Structures are given as structure tokens and as C-alpha cells.
Amino acid sequence: MDKFLITGGRPLHGRIVVSGAKNAALPALAASLLTDQRVILRNIPRVRDLSTMRSLLEDLGVDSSVTHETHGNRVEIEARQLLNPVAPYELVKQMRASVLVLGPLVARFGKARVSLPGGCAIGVRPINLHLKGLEKLGASIKFDHGYVDVKADGLKGTDFYFDTISVTGTENLMMAATLAEGVTVLENAAREPEVQDLANLLNKMGADIEGAGTPRIRIRGRSKLQGAEHSIIPDRIEAGTFLAAGAITAGELVVDRCIPEHLTSVLADLEMCGVKVVGGPGGPQTLTVKAGSTLQALDVTTQEYPGFPTDMQAQFMTLMTQAEGSSVITETIFENRFMHALELARMGADITVNGRRAVVRGPTLLSGAKIQASDLRASASLVLAGLAAEGDTIIDRVYHIDRGYERIEEKLTQVGARIVRISESD
Ligand code: EPZ
């Protein structure tokens, strides 16, 4: 397993380019199953989860081609036929987002057999709402040896209320409804930019979707969809992670090719804790974090979009270890998303975790140590800690970070960080 060796204490300076959003690219690849025509997707990030999704499509009998472009990969998919509508345990356990093929498979081919995702480091993360919604659309659901078999002889439009806001649940049902007969209304739908981006792609494919980005999405079903070309939105969480990297190293970092409008809650909280960021909604697609900020403690509660994103919680916790005072961080989305706190404490952070609440007392000097990544965003928070720490930090199991950050060590090295990848073979 690869490790990172980071020598901390160096302010970051320069320009860092944000890649395409993993969580927009994954549903977009799944959406290509809804048509037998060619779908061309651009600005696809070169991260492991997208390779996993392409392997899954291949397992289903759908080939895809990849071309390296200046900004990300260009992926072309033509789901003319389906050999085998099964998403196997081996792939689903690697990436829960594999469940995103469920809606398109049932809508287009009338059947799907998908491994239940099982547990995850950050929480139980069931898919009951995905399944309840498909059932309401007319599908039959059967559980069998750790798999769920979903069948439908044509889906029928319906009204479905999410009693918990679910990003991929909204995406799965929105995709399924594009080929259902009649109108579907999703209430209490997720409003994330990635949901909006998916709706934009689907409408380019001939779907008729209104309200994406609001809690109420109306989808008028079509008999078939056609091919389209679409460029994926930039990754707002990667952008937020780099803003935090600039702030915690007291550097001056230009975060380029991002969409400030997707980061309003993060920008507001960074400003409130004393981080100076130039740029914002309505301005150019770039944000600059300036040096000279004295960090102040700030209480933060994660919420569904447009609230403070749970995917930025770990990175913000690391930043608060350097802030003056006590910060209370409340995680409302997942039940076990503080594993990074234990690793940060090994570096000298003063963090008390109690259920879904963590109290961070700062500032504390972080000293380099051997630590271990546990999930995608926790690993990003440990990289930030390594950049700020005195001395060397070795982070093990960086395959977690490779799932969602494209070449993070190269991007950080280009702006002055001392970070090298130690491969297993080394
Ligand atoms: C998406 O996961 C993201 N993944 C996650 O990003 C992100 O953390 C999460 O949304 C929240 O924003 C992708 O988009 C691929 P949810 P998702 O369904 O859709 C409960 C990352 O770091 N729930 O919105 O799986 C669930 O347990 C990843 O890139 C049900 O109870 O999350 C959770 O408590 C991590 N039943 C809450 O809803 C369901 O059927 C929100 O989960 C579905 C969800």
C-alpha cells in the first residue's frame, strides 16, 4: 500500500487547478446506460473511483473509451446492449456509488442485480430509499444472498418523498424516472450541484427535468433518450480542500477552474474563522486564499447542500487545530465520520469526540508522525495536518485519497509542498 511522506512547515504559493467532480462524474457514467447512443463526457477526473465505475460498465457488457485531454479524461460510452445486468460484490464493496447503475438498468432494461453495499467506514449508509423509490415507480424488489434483484416491466411515474435527503438516492430515482411513463415528482430531493449537473446531462439526452437544485424535482418520462456531450463541473470539495491547504500553511494559493457559487457555505465559514479569500460567487472561476490570516475558532455543523458539506468536515477540523479557541464541530449526516480525529490527536491536536460532536481546542503545535488514512476525506485532512506539522509525517493507506483526488501529491508539490509518494514496490 502506498504511503505519503510529507515534510511540513512550508507555506504553499502558486496556482493549483481543480479537476472534474468525482461525485458528478460517477452518476454521469451511470446515466450513459439510459441510451443506446454515444455519450461523451469530458473533464472526467483521473481518480480510482472512475476507473472502478468503468470496470463496472465493462462487467455489464458496456465498453467505454478514454482519451487524455488537457483538463481531465474524455470518456465515450455507447450502451448498445447489455450482456449481464449484475453489479458484483467485488466492485460494489470497493465503491458504494456502484449503486447508481440500479436506476438506469431497471429503467432501460427492466432488471438489475446489484450487490448490497454493506458497511462503510463512515456509517451504515443503507440504500432503502433508493429501493423504496424504485418500488413506488413499479419495480419489484427481492433480496437474495447479499444482492438485491430489481425487476420492472416498464416504470410508471409517481410522487416520492425522501424522508432523509439522499444525494445518490435522488440521482438514482431521477435517472429511472426519465424513462418512466408519465410524470414523477421527487420531494425533499437533494440539491447538490452534482444533482444539478446530472439533470443538465439528462436534459441534453432528451429528458424533461425541471427543478433540479431545489427540493422538488419534476421528471416527465420519455420513451427513449439519445446521446449527448457534456463537461463535468469542477470538484467543489477538492477546491475547498486546497483553500484549507493554503490557509493552514499561511501561504497564498490560487485555486483555479472552480465554481465559487458551489462553495458559498465553505467561503462564509472560512471568512468567519479569519481566512482571507479573494473571489466569490458572481466572479471568475478562481479563488485566492491570502496569507496573513490569524485563525479564530468557529463552530460548524454539517448539513445537506447548500449547508456546510460533510465532505469538508475533516479538512475543517484540521484547520481548527490551528485556530485560537475552541471549535465545536457537529456532524449531522454520517454517524461515524470523526476517525481522522484520533490520528490528528497523535500529531498533538487537542480534540474531544462525543458522538456526533467534536470539540477542537487550539492552536496546538502539530508534530509529524506515522498515521493512517481511514476514508477519502479523512485522508485529505491528514495531508493538511502533515503540511502544517513540524517535521515528517508518513500517511499510510493513501489508496483512500486516490479514490477522489487526482495526483494530489503532484498538485501540492507544484505549489511548494514537500510531499512524496512511497510506493509499495519502493
Ligand atoms: C453522497 O453519498 C456522496 N457520494 C458522499 O461523498 C457524500 O458524503 C454524501 O452524498 C453526503 O453529501 C457520492 O455522491 C458518490 P446520502 P450518498 O445518500 O449519496 C442516509 C465522498 O467523500 N440514507 O446523501 O451515499 C445515509 O445513511 C463521498 O465523495 C439512508 O438512510 O449519501 C446518510 O446518513 C463520501 N437511506 C444520509 O442519508 C438511503 O437510502 C445522506 O446520505 C440513502 C441514504
CSV table of C-alpha atoms and ligand atoms in Angstrom, one decimal:
chain,number,residue,atom,x,y,z
A,1,MET,CA,0.0,0.0,0.0
A,2,ASP,CA,1.3,3.4,-1.0
A,3,LYS,CA,2.2,6.0,1.6
A,4,PHE,CA,2.8,9.7,1.6
A,5,LEU,CA,5.9,11.2,3.2
A,6,ILE,CA,5.3,14.9,4.0
A,7,THR,CA,7.7,17.4,5.5
A,8,GLY,CA,5.6,20.2,6.9
A,9,GLY,CA,6.1,23.9,7.7
A,10,ARG,CA,6.3,25.2,4.1
A,11,PRO,CA,3.7,27.9,3.1
A,12,LEU,CA,2.1,27.0,-0.3
A,13,HIS,CA,2.4,29.5,-3.1
A,14,GLY,CA,1.2,29.4,-6.6
A,15,ARG,CA,-1.7,28.2,-8.7
A,16,ILE,CA,-3.5,24.8,-8.3
A,17,VAL,CA,-6.0,23.6,-10.9
A,18,VAL,CA,-9.2,21.8,-9.7
A,19,SER,CA,-10.2,18.6,-11.5
A,20,GLY,CA,-13.7,17.5,-12.5
A,21,ALA,CA,-16.0,16.5,-9.7
A,22,LYS,CA,-15.9,12.7,-8.8
A,23,ASN,CA,-19.4,12.9,-7.5
A,24,ALA,CA,-20.7,14.4,-10.7
A,25,ALA,CA,-18.8,12.1,-13.0
A,26,LEU,CA,-20.0,8.9,-11.3
A,27,PRO,CA,-23.7,9.4,-11.9
A,28,ALA,CA,-22.9,10.8,-15.4
A,29,LEU,CA,-21.2,7.5,-16.4
A,30,ALA,CA,-24.2,5.6,-15.0
A,31,ALA,CA,-26.6,7.8,-17.0
A,32,SER,CA,-25.0,6.6,-20.2
A,33,LEU,CA,-26.8,3.3,-19.6
A,34,LEU,CA,-30.1,5.1,-20.4
A,35,THR,CA,-29.5,5.3,-24.1
A,36,ASP,CA,-28.1,3.1,-26.9
A,37,GLN,CA,-26.4,6.1,-28.4
A,38,ARG,CA,-22.9,7.6,-27.7
A,39,VAL,CA,-22.5,9.7,-24.6
A,40,ILE,CA,-19.3,11.8,-24.5
A,41,LEU,CA,-18.2,13.0,-21.0
A,42,ARG,CA,-15.4,15.5,-20.5
A,43,ASN,CA,-13.4,16.8,-17.6
A,44,ILE,CA,-13.6,13.4,-16.0
A,45,PRO,CA,-11.1,13.3,-13.1
A,46,ARG,CA,-8.3,10.7,-13.2
A,47,VAL,CA,-9.2,9.1,-9.9
A,48,ARG,CA,-9.7,5.5,-8.9
A,49,ASP,CA,-13.5,5.6,-8.4
A,50,LEU,CA,-13.9,6.5,-12.0
A,51,SER,CA,-11.8,3.5,-13.1
A,52,THR,CA,-13.9,1.3,-10.8
A,53,MET,CA,-17.1,2.7,-12.5
A,54,ARG,CA,-15.7,2.0,-16.0
A,55,SER,CA,-14.8,-1.6,-14.8
A,56,LEU,CA,-18.4,-1.9,-13.6
A,57,LEU,CA,-19.8,-0.8,-17.0
A,58,GLU,CA,-17.4,-3.3,-18.7
A,59,ASP,CA,-18.8,-6.1,-16.4
A,60,LEU,CA,-22.3,-5.1,-17.6
A,61,GLY,CA,-21.1,-5.5,-21.2
A,62,VAL,CA,-20.7,-1.8,-22.0
A,63,ASP,CA,-17.4,-0.7,-23.4
A,64,SER,CA,-16.0,2.8,-22.9
A,65,SER,CA,-13.0,4.6,-24.4
A,66,VAL,CA,-10.9,7.1,-22.6
A,67,THR,CA,-8.9,9.9,-24.2
A,68,HIS,CA,-6.4,12.0,-22.2
A,69,GLU,CA,-7.3,15.7,-22.6
A,70,THR,CA,-5.8,18.9,-21.1
A,71,HIS,CA,-8.4,19.0,-18.4
A,72,GLY,CA,-9.3,15.5,-17.3
A,73,ASN,CA,-10.2,12.5,-19.4
A,74,ARG,CA,-12.8,12.3,-22.2
A,75,VAL,CA,-14.8,9.2,-21.7
A,76,GLU,CA,-17.1,7.9,-24.6
A,77,ILE,CA,-19.7,5.3,-23.8
A,78,GLU,CA,-22.2,3.5,-26.1
A,79,ALA,CA,-24.5,1.2,-24.1
A,80,ARG,CA,-26.0,-0.6,-27.2
A,81,GLN,CA,-26.7,-3.8,-25.4
A,82,LEU,CA,-26.4,-5.3,-22.0
A,83,LEU,CA,-24.7,-8.7,-21.5
A,84,ASN,CA,-25.1,-9.0,-17.8
A,85,PRO,CA,-27.1,-6.7,-15.6
A,86,VAL,CA,-25.2,-7.5,-12.5
A,87,ALA,CA,-23.1,-5.2,-10.3
A,88,PRO,CA,-20.9,-7.7,-8.4
A,89,TYR,CA,-20.0,-7.6,-4.7
A,90,GLU,CA,-16.3,-7.3,-5.6
A,91,LEU,CA,-16.9,-3.9,-7.3
A,92,VAL,CA,-19.7,-2.6,-5.1
A,93,LYS,CA,-17.7,-3.2,-1.9
A,94,GLN,CA,-14.9,-1.1,-3.5
A,95,MET,CA,-17.2,1.7,-4.3
A,96,ARG,CA,-20.8,2.2,-2.9
A,97,ALA,CA,-21.6,4.6,-5.8
A,98,SER,CA,-21.9,1.5,-8.0
A,99,VAL,CA,-25.5,1.5,-6.8
A,100,LEU,CA,-26.0,4.4,-9.3
A,101,VAL,CA,-26.4,1.8,-12.1
A,102,LEU,CA,-29.5,0.5,-10.4
A,103,GLY,CA,-32.0,3.1,-11.7
A,104,PRO,CA,-30.7,3.3,-15.3
A,105,LEU,CA,-30.6,-0.5,-15.6
A,106,VAL,CA,-34.1,-1.0,-14.4
A,107,ALA,CA,-35.5,1.8,-16.4
A,108,ARG,CA,-33.8,0.8,-19.7
A,109,PHE,CA,-33.5,-3.0,-19.4
A,110,GLY,CA,-36.2,-3.8,-16.9
A,111,LYS,CA,-33.9,-5.6,-14.5
A,112,ALA,CA,-30.8,-5.3,-12.3
A,113,ARG,CA,-29.0,-7.5,-9.7
A,114,VAL,CA,-26.8,-5.3,-7.5
A,115,SER,CA,-24.8,-6.3,-4.5
A,116,LEU,CA,-25.9,-4.5,-1.4
A,117,PRO,CA,-23.1,-2.1,-0.5
A,118,GLY,CA,-22.7,-3.3,3.1
A,119,GLY,CA,-21.0,-1.3,5.7
A,120,CYS,CA,-18.7,1.7,5.2
A,121,ALA,CA,-16.1,3.4,7.5
A,122,ILE,CA,-18.2,6.5,8.0
A,123,GLY,CA,-21.6,5.0,8.6
A,124,VAL,CA,-24.2,2.3,7.8
A,125,ARG,CA,-25.3,4.1,4.7
A,126,PRO,CA,-28.3,2.0,3.7
A,127,ILE,CA,-30.0,2.2,0.2
A,128,ASN,CA,-33.5,1.7,1.5
A,129,LEU,CA,-34.7,5.0,0.0
A,130,HIS,CA,-33.3,4.1,-3.5
A,131,LEU,CA,-35.2,0.8,-3.3
A,132,LYS,CA,-38.5,2.3,-1.9
A,133,GLY,CA,-38.5,4.8,-4.7
A,134,LEU,CA,-37.9,2.2,-7.4
A,135,GLU,CA,-40.7,0.1,-5.9
A,136,LYS,CA,-43.0,3.2,-6.0
A,137,LEU,CA,-42.1,3.5,-9.7
A,138,GLY,CA,-43.4,0.0,-10.2
A,139,ALA,CA,-40.4,-2.2,-9.7
A,140,SER,CA,-40.3,-5.4,-7.7
A,141,ILE,CA,-37.6,-5.8,-5.1
A,142,LYS,CA,-36.2,-9.1,-3.9
A,143,PHE,CA,-33.2,-9.7,-1.6
A,144,ASP,CA,-31.1,-12.7,-2.3
A,145,HIS,CA,-27.7,-13.7,-0.8
A,146,GLY,CA,-26.4,-10.1,-0.2
A,147,TYR,CA,-27.8,-8.9,-3.6
A,148,VAL,CA,-31.0,-7.1,-4.5
A,149,ASP,CA,-32.8,-8.2,-7.6
A,150,VAL,CA,-34.9,-5.4,-9.1
A,151,LYS,CA,-37.3,-6.0,-11.9
A,152,ALA,CA,-39.9,-3.9,-13.7
A,153,ASP,CA,-42.0,-4.3,-16.8
A,154,GLY,CA,-41.9,-0.6,-17.6
A,155,LEU,CA,-41.8,2.1,-14.8
A,156,LYS,CA,-44.7,4.4,-14.1
A,157,GLY,CA,-44.3,8.0,-12.9
A,158,THR,CA,-45.1,8.6,-9.3
A,159,ASP,CA,-44.7,11.0,-6.4
A,160,PHE,CA,-41.9,10.1,-4.0
A,161,TYR,CA,-40.9,11.8,-0.7
A,162,PHE,CA,-37.4,11.3,0.7
A,163,ASP,CA,-37.8,11.1,4.4
A,164,THR,CA,-34.0,11.6,4.5
A,165,ILE,CA,-32.3,13.7,1.9
A,166,SER,CA,-30.1,11.4,-0.2
A,167,VAL,CA,-27.7,12.6,-2.9
A,168,THR,CA,-27.3,9.3,-4.8
A,169,GLY,CA,-30.9,8.3,-3.9
A,170,THR,CA,-32.1,11.5,-5.7
A,171,GLU,CA,-29.8,10.8,-8.6
A,172,ASN,CA,-30.9,7.1,-9.0
A,173,LEU,CA,-34.6,7.9,-9.0
A,174,MET,CA,-34.2,10.9,-11.3
A,175,MET,CA,-32.4,8.7,-13.8
A,176,ALA,CA,-35.0,5.9,-13.5
A,177,ALA,CA,-37.9,8.4,-13.9
A,178,THR,CA,-36.5,9.8,-17.2
A,179,LEU,CA,-37.8,6.6,-19.0
A,180,ALA,CA,-40.9,6.0,-16.8
A,181,GLU,CA,-44.4,6.5,-18.3
A,182,GLY,CA,-45.9,9.8,-17.1
A,183,VAL,CA,-44.6,12.3,-14.5
A,184,THR,CA,-42.5,11.7,-11.4
A,185,VAL,CA,-42.1,14.3,-8.6
A,186,LEU,CA,-39.3,13.8,-6.1
A,187,GLU,CA,-40.0,15.7,-2.9
A,188,ASN,CA,-37.3,16.6,-0.3
A,189,ALA,CA,-34.7,15.9,-3.1
A,190,ALA,CA,-31.0,16.6,-2.7
A,191,ARG,CA,-30.0,20.0,-4.0
A,192,GLU,CA,-26.2,19.4,-4.5
A,193,PRO,CA,-24.5,20.8,-7.6
A,194,GLU,CA,-23.8,17.3,-8.7
A,195,VAL,CA,-27.5,16.5,-8.8
A,196,GLN,CA,-28.0,19.7,-10.9
A,197,ASP,CA,-25.1,18.7,-13.2
A,198,LEU,CA,-26.7,15.2,-13.8
A,199,ALA,CA,-30.0,16.8,-14.6
A,200,ASN,CA,-28.3,19.0,-17.2
A,201,LEU,CA,-26.7,16.0,-18.8
A,202,LEU,CA,-30.0,14.1,-18.8
A,203,ASN,CA,-31.9,17.0,-20.4
A,204,LYS,CA,-29.2,17.2,-23.1
A,205,MET,CA,-30.0,13.5,-23.7
A,206,GLY,CA,-33.6,14.4,-24.3
A,207,ALA,CA,-35.0,14.0,-20.8
A,208,ASP,CA,-37.6,16.6,-19.4
A,209,ILE,CA,-36.4,17.5,-15.9
A,210,GLU,CA,-37.4,20.7,-14.0
A,211,GLY,CA,-36.4,21.8,-10.5
A,212,ALA,CA,-33.0,20.1,-10.1
A,213,GLY,CA,-31.2,22.0,-7.4
A,214,THR,CA,-34.5,22.6,-5.5
A,215,PRO,CA,-36.2,20.2,-3.1
A,216,ARG,CA,-38.8,19.4,-5.7
A,217,ILE,CA,-37.8,17.8,-9.0
A,218,ARG,CA,-40.3,17.0,-11.7
A,219,ILE,CA,-39.4,14.5,-14.4
A,220,ARG,CA,-41.7,13.9,-17.4
A,221,GLY,CA,-40.8,10.4,-18.7
A,222,ARG,CA,-39.7,9.8,-22.3
A,223,SER,CA,-39.8,6.7,-24.4
A,224,LYS,CA,-36.1,6.8,-25.1
A,225,LEU,CA,-33.1,9.1,-24.6
A,226,GLN,CA,-30.4,9.9,-27.1
A,227,GLY,CA,-26.6,10.5,-26.9
A,228,ALA,CA,-25.1,13.8,-25.8
A,229,GLU,CA,-21.8,15.5,-25.0
A,230,HIS,CA,-21.3,17.1,-21.5
A,231,SER,CA,-18.4,18.5,-19.5
A,232,ILE,CA,-18.5,17.7,-15.8
A,233,ILE,CA,-18.5,20.5,-13.2
A,234,PRO,CA,-15.3,21.1,-11.2
A,235,ASP,CA,-14.9,19.4,-7.8
A,236,ARG,CA,-16.1,21.8,-5.1
A,237,ILE,CA,-14.7,19.6,-2.3
A,238,GLU,CA,-11.3,19.4,-3.9
A,239,ALA,CA,-11.4,23.2,-4.3
A,240,GLY,CA,-12.4,23.6,-0.6
A,241,THR,CA,-9.6,21.2,0.4
A,242,PHE,CA,-7.0,23.3,-1.4
A,243,LEU,CA,-8.3,26.5,0.1
A,244,ALA,CA,-7.8,24.9,3.5
A,245,ALA,CA,-4.3,23.9,2.5
A,246,GLY,CA,-3.4,27.5,1.6
A,247,ALA,CA,-4.9,28.7,4.9
A,248,ILE,CA,-3.3,26.1,7.2
A,249,THR,CA,0.2,26.7,5.7
A,250,ALA,CA,-0.3,30.5,5.8
A,251,GLY,CA,0.5,30.6,2.1
A,252,GLU,CA,-1.0,32.4,-0.9
A,253,LEU,CA,-2.8,29.9,-3.2
A,254,VAL,CA,-4.8,30.5,-6.4
A,255,VAL,CA,-7.4,27.7,-6.7
A,256,ASP,CA,-8.3,27.7,-10.4
A,257,ARG,CA,-11.1,26.3,-12.5
A,258,CYS,CA,-13.6,26.1,-9.6
A,259,ILE,CA,-17.1,27.4,-9.3
A,260,PRO,CA,-17.3,29.8,-6.3
A,261,GLU,CA,-21.1,29.6,-6.3
A,262,HIS,CA,-20.8,25.9,-5.2
A,263,LEU,CA,-18.7,26.9,-2.2
A,264,THR,CA,-20.8,29.7,-0.5
A,265,SER,CA,-21.1,27.9,2.8
A,266,VAL,CA,-17.4,27.0,2.9
A,267,LEU,CA,-16.3,30.5,1.9
A,268,ALA,CA,-18.6,32.0,4.6
A,269,ASP,CA,-17.1,29.8,7.3
A,270,LEU,CA,-13.5,30.3,6.1
A,271,GLU,CA,-14.1,34.1,6.3
A,272,MET,CA,-15.7,33.8,9.7
A,273,CYS,CA,-12.7,32.0,11.1
A,274,GLY,CA,-10.3,34.6,9.7
A,275,VAL,CA,-9.2,33.2,6.4
A,276,LYS,CA,-8.9,35.9,3.7
A,277,VAL,CA,-10.2,34.6,0.4
A,278,VAL,CA,-10.3,36.8,-2.8
A,279,GLY,CA,-13.1,36.0,-5.2
A,280,GLY,CA,-16.6,34.5,-4.7
A,281,PRO,CA,-20.0,34.0,-6.3
A,282,GLY,CA,-20.5,36.0,-9.5
A,283,GLY,CA,-16.8,36.4,-10.0
A,284,PRO,CA,-14.3,34.5,-12.2
A,285,GLN,CA,-13.9,30.7,-11.7
A,286,THR,CA,-10.9,31.2,-9.4
A,287,LEU,CA,-10.4,31.8,-5.6
A,288,THR,CA,-7.3,33.0,-4.0
A,289,VAL,CA,-6.5,32.4,-0.3
A,290,LYS,CA,-4.2,35.1,1.0
A,291,ALA,CA,-1.6,34.8,3.7
A,292,GLY,CA,-1.6,36.7,6.9
A,293,SER,CA,-4.8,35.3,8.4
A,294,THR,CA,-5.0,34.7,12.1
A,295,LEU,CA,-7.3,31.8,12.6
A,296,GLN,CA,-10.2,32.1,15.0
A,297,ALA,CA,-12.1,29.1,16.4
A,298,LEU,CA,-15.6,28.6,14.8
A,299,ASP,CA,-18.5,26.2,15.5
A,300,VAL,CA,-19.6,24.3,12.3
A,301,THR,CA,-22.5,21.9,11.7
A,302,THR,CA,-22.5,19.9,8.6
A,303,GLN,CA,-25.8,20.0,6.5
A,304,GLU,CA,-27.1,19.0,3.2
A,305,TYR,CA,-26.3,21.5,0.4
A,306,PRO,CA,-26.3,24.5,0.5
A,307,GLY,CA,-25.2,24.0,4.1
A,308,PHE,CA,-21.6,23.2,5.1
A,309,PRO,CA,-20.7,20.0,3.4
A,310,THR,CA,-19.9,16.8,5.4
A,311,ASP,CA,-17.2,16.1,2.8
A,312,MET,CA,-15.4,19.2,4.1
A,313,GLN,CA,-15.8,18.4,7.8
A,314,ALA,CA,-12.5,16.6,8.3
A,315,GLN,CA,-10.5,19.2,6.4
A,316,PHE,CA,-12.1,21.9,8.5
A,317,MET,CA,-11.3,20.1,11.7
A,318,THR,CA,-7.6,20.1,10.8
A,319,LEU,CA,-7.8,23.8,10.1
A,320,MET,CA,-9.4,24.4,13.5
A,321,THR,CA,-6.5,22.7,15.3
A,322,GLN,CA,-4.5,25.9,14.4
A,323,ALA,CA,-7.3,28.3,15.4
A,324,GLU,CA,-7.4,30.4,18.6
A,325,GLY,CA,-10.1,29.0,20.9
A,326,SER,CA,-12.5,26.1,21.0
A,327,SER,CA,-14.5,25.0,17.9
A,328,VAL,CA,-17.5,22.7,18.2
A,329,ILE,CA,-17.9,20.5,15.0
A,330,THR,CA,-21.2,18.7,14.7
A,331,GLU,CA,-21.6,16.0,12.0
A,332,THR,CA,-25.3,15.5,11.2
A,333,ILE,CA,-25.0,13.4,8.0
A,334,PHE,CA,-23.0,10.3,9.0
A,335,GLU,CA,-22.7,8.6,12.3
A,336,ASN,CA,-19.0,7.8,12.3
A,337,ARG,CA,-17.1,10.5,10.5
A,338,PHE,CA,-14.6,11.5,13.1
A,339,MET,CA,-11.9,8.8,12.6
A,340,HIS,CA,-9.4,11.4,11.5
A,341,ALA,CA,-9.7,13.0,15.0
A,342,LEU,CA,-7.7,10.1,16.5
A,343,GLU,CA,-4.9,10.4,14.0
A,344,LEU,CA,-4.8,14.2,14.4
A,345,ALA,CA,-4.5,13.7,18.2
A,346,ARG,CA,-1.5,11.5,17.6
A,347,MET,CA,0.1,14.6,16.0
A,348,GLY,CA,-0.7,16.7,19.0
A,349,ALA,CA,-4.2,18.1,18.3
A,350,ASP,CA,-6.5,18.6,21.3
A,351,ILE,CA,-9.8,17.1,20.1
A,352,THR,CA,-12.6,15.6,22.3
A,353,VAL,CA,-15.1,13.5,20.4
A,354,ASN,CA,-18.6,12.8,21.9
A,355,GLY,CA,-21.0,11.0,19.5
A,356,ARG,CA,-21.6,13.4,16.6
A,357,ARG,CA,-19.9,16.3,18.2
A,358,ALA,CA,-16.2,17.1,18.4
A,359,VAL,CA,-14.6,19.9,20.3
A,360,VAL,CA,-11.3,21.2,18.9
A,361,ARG,CA,-9.1,23.3,21.2
A,362,GLY,CA,-6.4,25.4,19.5
A,363,PRO,CA,-3.9,26.4,18.5
A,364,THR,CA,-1.8,23.3,19.1
A,365,LEU,CA,1.5,22.6,17.5
A,366,LEU,CA,1.2,19.6,15.3
A,367,SER,CA,4.3,17.4,15.1
A,368,GLY,CA,4.9,14.9,12.3
A,369,ALA,CA,4.0,11.2,13.0
A,370,LYS,CA,3.2,7.9,11.4
A,371,ILE,CA,-0.6,8.0,10.8
A,372,GLN,CA,-3.2,6.0,8.9
A,373,ALA,CA,-5.9,7.1,6.5
A,374,SER,CA,-9.4,5.6,7.0
A,375,ASP,CA,-11.6,7.1,4.3
A,376,LEU,CA,-11.4,9.5,1.4
A,377,ARG,CA,-11.9,12.9,3.1
A,378,ALA,CA,-10.2,11.9,6.4
A,379,SER,CA,-7.1,11.2,4.3
A,380,ALA,CA,-7.3,14.7,2.9
A,381,SER,CA,-7.5,16.1,6.4
A,382,LEU,CA,-4.3,14.2,7.4
A,383,VAL,CA,-2.5,15.6,4.4
A,384,LEU,CA,-3.4,19.1,5.5
A,385,ALA,CA,-2.1,18.2,9.0
A,386,GLY,CA,1.2,16.9,7.5
A,387,LEU,CA,1.6,20.2,5.6
A,388,ALA,CA,1.2,22.2,8.8
A,389,ALA,CA,3.2,19.9,11.1
A,390,GLU,CA,6.7,20.4,12.3
A,391,GLY,CA,8.8,17.5,10.9
A,392,ASP,CA,8.0,14.5,8.8
A,393,THR,CA,4.6,12.8,8.6
A,394,ILE,CA,4.0,9.4,7.0
A,395,ILE,CA,0.4,8.7,6.0
A,396,ASP,CA,-0.4,5.0,5.3
A,397,ARG,CA,-3.2,3.6,3.1
A,398,VAL,CA,-3.3,6.6,0.7
A,399,TYR,CA,-5.3,4.5,-1.7
A,400,HIS,CA,-8.2,6.1,0.1
A,401,ILE,CA,-7.2,9.5,-1.1
A,402,ASP,CA,-6.5,8.2,-4.7
A,403,ARG,CA,-10.2,7.4,-4.9
A,404,GLY,CA,-11.2,11.1,-5.1
A,405,TYR,CA,-8.2,13.3,-5.5
A,406,GLU,CA,-6.3,13.4,-8.8
A,407,ARG,CA,-2.5,13.3,-8.3
A,408,ILE,CA,-2.8,15.3,-5.1
A,409,GLU,CA,0.9,15.0,-4.3
A,410,GLU,CA,1.9,16.4,-7.8
A,411,LYS,CA,-0.5,19.3,-7.5
A,412,LEU,CA,0.7,20.2,-4.0
A,413,THR,CA,4.4,19.8,-4.9
A,414,GLN,CA,3.9,22.3,-7.7
A,415,VAL,CA,2.9,24.9,-5.1
A,416,GLY,CA,5.8,24.3,-2.8
A,417,ALA,CA,4.8,21.3,-0.6
A,418,ARG,CA,7.3,18.6,0.3
A,419,ILE,CA,5.2,15.5,-0.3
A,420,VAL,CA,6.4,12.3,-2.0
A,421,ARG,CA,4.6,9.0,-2.7
A,422,ILE,CA,6.3,5.9,-1.3
A,423,SER,CA,5.0,3.1,-3.4
A,424,GLU,CA,4.8,-0.5,-2.0
A,425,SER,CA,7.5,-1.5,-4.5
A,426,ASP,CA,9.8,1.2,-3.2
B,1,EPZ,C1,-23.1,11.2,-1.5
B,1,EPZ,O1,-23.1,9.9,-0.8
B,1,EPZ,C2,-21.6,11.4,-1.8
B,1,EPZ,N1,-21.1,10.3,-2.7
B,1,EPZ,C3,-20.8,11.4,-0.5
B,1,EPZ,O2,-19.4,11.7,-0.8
B,1,EPZ,C4,-21.3,12.5,0.4
B,1,EPZ,O3,-20.6,12.5,1.7
B,1,EPZ,C5,-22.8,12.3,0.7
B,1,EPZ,O4,-23.5,12.2,-0.6
B,1,EPZ,C6,-23.5,13.4,1.5
B,1,EPZ,O5,-23.3,14.6,0.9
B,1,EPZ,C7,-21.4,10.4,-4.0
B,1,EPZ,O6,-22.1,11.3,-4.4
B,1,EPZ,C8,-20.9,9.3,-4.9
B,1,EPZ,P1,-26.6,10.2,1.0
B,1,EPZ,P2,-24.6,9.2,-0.6
B,1,EPZ,O7,-27.4,9.2,0.4
B,1,EPZ,O8,-25.5,9.6,-1.7
B,1,EPZ,C9,-28.8,8.2,4.7
B,1,EPZ,C10,-17.2,11.4,-0.8
B,1,EPZ,O9,-16.4,11.7,0.1
B,1,EPZ,N2,-29.5,7.4,3.7
B,1,EPZ,O10,-26.8,11.6,0.7
B,1,EPZ,O11,-24.3,7.7,-0.4
B,1,EPZ,C11,-27.3,7.9,4.8
B,1,EPZ,O12,-27.1,6.9,5.7
B,1,EPZ,C12,-18.4,10.7,-0.5
B,1,EPZ,O13,-17.0,11.8,-2.0
B,1,EPZ,C13,-30.5,6.5,4.1
B,1,EPZ,O14,-30.8,6.4,5.3
B,1,EPZ,O15,-25.1,9.9,0.7
B,1,EPZ,C14,-26.8,9.2,5.3
B,1,EPZ,O16,-26.9,9.3,6.7
B,1,EPZ,C15,-18.5,10.2,0.9
B,1,EPZ,N3,-31.1,5.7,3.2
B,1,EPZ,C16,-27.7,10.3,4.7
B,1,EPZ,O17,-28.9,9.6,4.2
B,1,EPZ,C17,-30.8,5.8,1.8
B,1,EPZ,O18,-31.4,5.0,1.0
B,1,EPZ,C18,-27.1,11.0,3.5
B,1,EPZ,O19,-26.6,10.0,2.6
B,1,EPZ,C19,-29.8,6.7,1.4
B,1,EPZ,C20,-29.2,7.5,2.4
